[in-house]
């Protein structure tokens, strides 16, 4: 089977569905991972850091780390896609038609049987943006597809999650 993992941030692939990725790879499934943001603002937003490392260094380090992590899990080198959206700006890129078409084209190219993506009530703005885009893609795809949502930031403003 072909499995698509759609995440806002590189670490969401490990935190949110890392075990699921391992399960599918061990079952012989072909897995690919789509990472929407570039991660360059993570240290600025979360830690208030502008230097040491600077945003460009953070971006490159995060890409290196997720490539290494996916290699450890057994993901093929060509199974990792970076969309390079601005980290923390999901409210702006969630309605970008070019981005939607790029993700739709990638999904049609990969032809997944199963897709995993962020839960609709997840509290992070980028997670919500990924949910909106992928939910609309799932509705638009003509072939049958199983879609599952996972939560990373639930419970902060949604105590029922």
PDB file of C-alpha atoms in Angstrom:
ATOM      1  CA  UNK A   1       0.000   0.000   0.000  1.00  0.00           C
ATOM      2  CA  UNK A   2       1.027   3.609  -0.500  1.00  0.00           C
ATOM      3  CA  UNK A   3       0.896   5.786   2.638  1.00  0.00           C
ATOM      4  CA  UNK A   4       0.976   9.610   2.657  1.00  0.00           C
ATOM      5  CA  UNK A   5       1.898  11.564   5.781  1.00  0.00           C
ATOM      6  CA  UNK A   6       1.051  15.291   5.615  1.00  0.00           C
ATOM      7  CA  UNK A   7       2.458  17.441   8.429  1.00  0.00           C
ATOM      8  CA  UNK A   8       2.944  21.118   9.147  1.00  0.00           C
ATOM      9  CA  UNK A   9       6.372  20.755  10.765  1.00  0.00           C
ATOM     10  CA  UNK A  10       9.142  18.194  10.507  1.00  0.00           C
ATOM     11  CA  UNK A  11       8.839  17.091  14.133  1.00  0.00           C
ATOM     12  CA  UNK A  12       5.090  16.455  13.720  1.00  0.00           C
ATOM     13  CA  UNK A  13       5.954  13.445  11.577  1.00  0.00           C
ATOM     14  CA  UNK A  14       7.768  11.892  14.545  1.00  0.00           C
ATOM     15  CA  UNK A  15       5.634  13.185  17.430  1.00  0.00           C
ATOM     16  CA  UNK A  16       2.291  12.677  15.709  1.00  0.00           C
ATOM     17  CA  UNK A  17       2.685   9.558  13.589  1.00  0.00           C
ATOM     18  CA  UNK A  18       6.212   8.202  14.061  1.00  0.00           C
ATOM     19  CA  UNK A  19       4.930   4.863  15.339  1.00  0.00           C
ATOM     20  CA  UNK A  20       2.461   4.658  12.480  1.00  0.00           C
ATOM     21  CA  UNK A  21       5.247   5.299   9.967  1.00  0.00           C
ATOM     22  CA  UNK A  22       7.291   2.475  11.506  1.00  0.00           C
ATOM     23  CA  UNK A  23       4.274   0.141  11.452  1.00  0.00           C
ATOM     24  CA  UNK A  24       3.625   0.791   7.764  1.00  0.00           C
ATOM     25  CA  UNK A  25       7.287   0.476   6.783  1.00  0.00           C
ATOM     26  CA  UNK A  26       7.606  -2.819   8.683  1.00  0.00           C
ATOM     27  CA  UNK A  27       4.508  -4.059   6.840  1.00  0.00           C
ATOM     28  CA  UNK A  28       6.235  -3.341   3.542  1.00  0.00           C
ATOM     29  CA  UNK A  29       4.140  -0.289   2.685  1.00  0.00           C
ATOM     30  CA  UNK A  30       5.595   2.540   0.620  1.00  0.00           C
ATOM     31  CA  UNK A  31       5.528   5.693   2.783  1.00  0.00           C
ATOM     32  CA  UNK A  32       6.106   9.312   1.810  1.00  0.00           C
ATOM     33  CA  UNK A  33       6.095  12.400   4.047  1.00  0.00           C
ATOM     34  CA  UNK A  34       5.063  15.930   3.038  1.00  0.00           C
ATOM     35  CA  UNK A  35       6.333  18.716   5.310  1.00  0.00           C
ATOM     36  CA  UNK A  36       4.567  22.034   4.733  1.00  0.00           C
ATOM     37  CA  UNK A  37       6.765  24.538   6.599  1.00  0.00           C
ATOM     38  CA  UNK A  38      10.463  25.266   6.515  1.00  0.00           C
ATOM     39  CA  UNK A  39      10.871  25.518  10.314  1.00  0.00           C
ATOM     40  CA  UNK A  40      13.006  28.645  10.179  1.00  0.00           C
ATOM     41  CA  UNK A  41      10.834  30.546  12.674  1.00  0.00           C
ATOM     42  CA  UNK A  42      10.579  27.801  15.296  1.00  0.00           C
ATOM     43  CA  UNK A  43      13.365  29.133  17.514  1.00  0.00           C
ATOM     44  CA  UNK A  44      12.207  32.725  17.028  1.00  0.00           C
ATOM     45  CA  UNK A  45       8.565  31.975  17.869  1.00  0.00           C
ATOM     46  CA  UNK A  46       9.080  29.479  20.690  1.00  0.00           C
ATOM     47  CA  UNK A  47      12.362  30.659  22.243  1.00  0.00           C
ATOM     48  CA  UNK A  48      12.668  34.266  21.065  1.00  0.00           C
ATOM     49  CA  UNK A  49      16.057  33.551  19.433  1.00  0.00           C
ATOM     50  CA  UNK A  50      17.187  35.585  16.415  1.00  0.00           C
ATOM     51  CA  UNK A  51      20.842  34.499  16.443  1.00  0.00           C
ATOM     52  CA  UNK A  52      22.916  31.490  17.368  1.00  0.00           C
ATOM     53  CA  UNK A  53      21.263  29.878  15.492  1.00  0.00           C
ATOM     54  CA  UNK A  54      19.759  32.320  13.014  1.00  0.00           C
ATOM     55  CA  UNK A  55      16.555  31.370  11.135  1.00  0.00           C
ATOM     56  CA  UNK A  56      18.402  30.119   8.037  1.00  0.00           C
ATOM     57  CA  UNK A  57      20.613  27.883  10.190  1.00  0.00           C
ATOM     58  CA  UNK A  58      17.529  26.556  11.992  1.00  0.00           C
ATOM     59  CA  UNK A  59      15.859  25.800   8.646  1.00  0.00           C
ATOM     60  CA  UNK A  60      18.843  23.848   7.345  1.00  0.00           C
ATOM     61  CA  UNK A  61      19.424  21.991  10.629  1.00  0.00           C
ATOM     62  CA  UNK A  62      15.776  20.922  10.840  1.00  0.00           C
ATOM     63  CA  UNK A  63      15.882  19.547   7.287  1.00  0.00           C
ATOM     64  CA  UNK A  64      19.060  17.650   8.106  1.00  0.00           C
ATOM     65  CA  UNK A  65      17.546  16.255  11.322  1.00  0.00           C
ATOM     66  CA  UNK A  66      14.311  15.069   9.704  1.00  0.00           C
ATOM     67  CA  UNK A  67      16.228  13.455   6.834  1.00  0.00           C
ATOM     68  CA  UNK A  68      18.344  11.601   9.409  1.00  0.00           C
ATOM     69  CA  UNK A  69      15.294  10.611  11.464  1.00  0.00           C
ATOM     70  CA  UNK A  70      13.415   9.326   8.417  1.00  0.00           C
ATOM     71  CA  UNK A  71      16.504   7.413   7.316  1.00  0.00           C
ATOM     72  CA  UNK A  72      16.628   5.721  10.739  1.00  0.00           C
ATOM     73  CA  UNK A  73      12.948   4.781  10.360  1.00  0.00           C
ATOM     74  CA  UNK A  74      13.639   3.329   6.908  1.00  0.00           C
ATOM     75  CA  UNK A  75      11.939   5.884   4.673  1.00  0.00           C
ATOM     76  CA  UNK A  76      13.275   6.014   1.113  1.00  0.00           C
ATOM     77  CA  UNK A  77      15.339   9.129   0.299  1.00  0.00           C
ATOM     78  CA  UNK A  78      12.862  10.187  -2.377  1.00  0.00           C
ATOM     79  CA  UNK A  79       9.964   9.827   0.074  1.00  0.00           C
ATOM     80  CA  UNK A  80      10.418  13.206   1.762  1.00  0.00           C
ATOM     81  CA  UNK A  81       8.872  16.357   0.275  1.00  0.00           C
ATOM     82  CA  UNK A  82       9.430  19.909   1.558  1.00  0.00           C
ATOM     83  CA  UNK A  83       6.911  22.623   0.627  1.00  0.00           C
ATOM     84  CA  UNK A  84       8.841  25.442   2.380  1.00  0.00           C
ATOM     85  CA  UNK A  85       5.907  27.493   3.640  1.00  0.00           C
ATOM     86  CA  UNK A  86       6.612  30.097   6.313  1.00  0.00           C
ATOM     87  CA  UNK A  87       6.517  28.556   9.775  1.00  0.00           C
ATOM     88  CA  UNK A  88       3.784  30.048  11.985  1.00  0.00           C
ATOM     89  CA  UNK A  89       1.905  31.679   9.089  1.00  0.00           C
ATOM     90  CA  UNK A  90      -0.695  29.020   8.341  1.00  0.00           C
ATOM     91  CA  UNK A  91      -3.446  31.647   8.332  1.00  0.00           C
ATOM     92  CA  UNK A  92      -1.820  33.127   5.224  1.00  0.00           C
ATOM     93  CA  UNK A  93      -0.933  30.024   3.213  1.00  0.00           C
ATOM     94  CA  UNK A  94      -3.990  27.882   4.053  1.00  0.00           C
ATOM     95  CA  UNK A  95      -5.951  29.540   1.218  1.00  0.00           C
ATOM     96  CA  UNK A  96      -3.085  29.722  -1.299  1.00  0.00           C
ATOM     97  CA  UNK A  97      -4.401  28.213  -4.553  1.00  0.00           C
ATOM     98  CA  UNK A  98      -0.897  27.532  -5.882  1.00  0.00           C
ATOM     99  CA  UNK A  99       0.010  25.603  -2.732  1.00  0.00           C
ATOM    100  CA  UNK A 100      -3.256  23.654  -2.882  1.00  0.00           C
ATOM    101  CA  UNK A 101      -2.582  22.719  -6.513  1.00  0.00           C
ATOM    102  CA  UNK A 102       0.996  21.718  -5.684  1.00  0.00           C
ATOM    103  CA  UNK A 103      -0.200  19.407  -2.880  1.00  0.00           C
ATOM    104  CA  UNK A 104      -3.000  18.053  -5.065  1.00  0.00           C
ATOM    105  CA  UNK A 105      -0.539  17.334  -7.879  1.00  0.00           C
ATOM    106  CA  UNK A 106       1.855  15.617  -5.462  1.00  0.00           C
ATOM    107  CA  UNK A 107      -0.996  13.533  -4.048  1.00  0.00           C
ATOM    108  CA  UNK A 108      -2.166  12.535  -7.530  1.00  0.00           C
ATOM    109  CA  UNK A 109       1.416  11.652  -8.445  1.00  0.00           C
ATOM    110  CA  UNK A 110       1.947   9.491  -5.347  1.00  0.00           C
ATOM    111  CA  UNK A 111      -1.535   7.893  -5.432  1.00  0.00           C
ATOM    112  CA  UNK A 112      -1.808   7.075  -1.704  1.00  0.00           C
ATOM    113  CA  UNK A 113      -4.209   4.451  -0.393  1.00  0.00           C
ATOM    114  CA  UNK A 114      -4.089   6.014   3.079  1.00  0.00           C
ATOM    115  CA  UNK A 115      -3.380   9.583   4.200  1.00  0.00           C
ATOM    116  CA  UNK A 116      -2.575  10.787   7.715  1.00  0.00           C
ATOM    117  CA  UNK A 117      -2.817  14.499   8.533  1.00  0.00           C
ATOM    118  CA  UNK A 118      -3.474  16.955  11.364  1.00  0.00           C
ATOM    119  CA  UNK A 119      -6.732  16.857  13.322  1.00  0.00           C
ATOM    120  CA  UNK A 120      -9.190  19.638  12.510  1.00  0.00           C
ATOM    121  CA  UNK A 121      -9.349  20.927  16.103  1.00  0.00           C
ATOM    122  CA  UNK A 122      -5.615  20.854  16.714  1.00  0.00           C
ATOM    123  CA  UNK A 123      -4.647  24.157  18.334  1.00  0.00           C
ATOM    124  CA  UNK A 124      -1.669  25.150  16.170  1.00  0.00           C
ATOM    125  CA  UNK A 125      -2.397  27.533  13.276  1.00  0.00           C
ATOM    126  CA  UNK A 126      -0.134  25.619  10.876  1.00  0.00           C
ATOM    127  CA  UNK A 127      -1.748  22.303  11.848  1.00  0.00           C
ATOM    128  CA  UNK A 128      -5.193  23.769  11.131  1.00  0.00           C
ATOM    129  CA  UNK A 129      -3.966  25.014   7.755  1.00  0.00           C
ATOM    130  CA  UNK A 130      -2.675  21.555   6.789  1.00  0.00           C
ATOM    131  CA  UNK A 131      -5.987  20.060   7.882  1.00  0.00           C
ATOM    132  CA  UNK A 132      -7.924  22.457   5.670  1.00  0.00           C
ATOM    133  CA  UNK A 133      -5.774  21.842   2.603  1.00  0.00           C
ATOM    134  CA  UNK A 134      -5.594  18.056   2.933  1.00  0.00           C
ATOM    135  CA  UNK A 135      -9.293  17.718   3.822  1.00  0.00           C
ATOM    136  CA  UNK A 136     -10.161  19.537   0.604  1.00  0.00           C
ATOM    137  CA  UNK A 137      -7.768  17.366  -1.371  1.00  0.00           C
ATOM    138  CA  UNK A 138      -9.295  14.183   0.061  1.00  0.00           C
ATOM    139  CA  UNK A 139     -12.716  15.429  -1.088  1.00  0.00           C
ATOM    140  CA  UNK A 140     -11.386  16.264  -4.558  1.00  0.00           C
ATOM    141  CA  UNK A 141      -9.514  13.025  -5.294  1.00  0.00           C
ATOM    142  CA  UNK A 142     -11.505  10.673  -7.505  1.00  0.00           C
ATOM    143  CA  UNK A 143     -10.027   7.383  -6.286  1.00  0.00           C
ATOM    144  CA  UNK A 144     -11.038   5.855  -2.937  1.00  0.00           C
ATOM    145  CA  UNK A 145      -8.707   6.855  -0.139  1.00  0.00           C
ATOM    146  CA  UNK A 146      -8.666   6.269   3.598  1.00  0.00           C
ATOM    147  CA  UNK A 147      -7.910   9.417   5.584  1.00  0.00           C
ATOM    148  CA  UNK A 148      -6.993   9.562   9.258  1.00  0.00           C
ATOM    149  CA  UNK A 149      -6.350  12.597  11.409  1.00  0.00           C
ATOM    150  CA  UNK A 150      -3.943  12.819  14.337  1.00  0.00           C
ATOM    151  CA  UNK A 151      -3.525  15.410  17.070  1.00  0.00           C
ATOM    152  CA  UNK A 152      -0.284  16.979  18.288  1.00  0.00           C
ATOM    153  CA  UNK A 153      -1.356  20.158  20.102  1.00  0.00           C
ATOM    154  CA  UNK A 154      -4.784  19.143  21.398  1.00  0.00           C
ATOM    155  CA  UNK A 155      -5.961  19.856  24.872  1.00  0.00           C
ATOM    156  CA  UNK A 156      -4.590  23.367  25.236  1.00  0.00           C
ATOM    157  CA  UNK A 157      -7.761  25.115  24.124  1.00  0.00           C
ATOM    158  CA  UNK A 158      -9.715  21.917  23.512  1.00  0.00           C
ATOM    159  CA  UNK A 159      -9.868  20.040  26.828  1.00  0.00           C
ATOM    160  CA  UNK A 160     -12.047  17.301  25.303  1.00  0.00           C
ATOM    161  CA  UNK A 161      -9.274  16.133  22.988  1.00  0.00           C
TER     162      UNK A 161
END
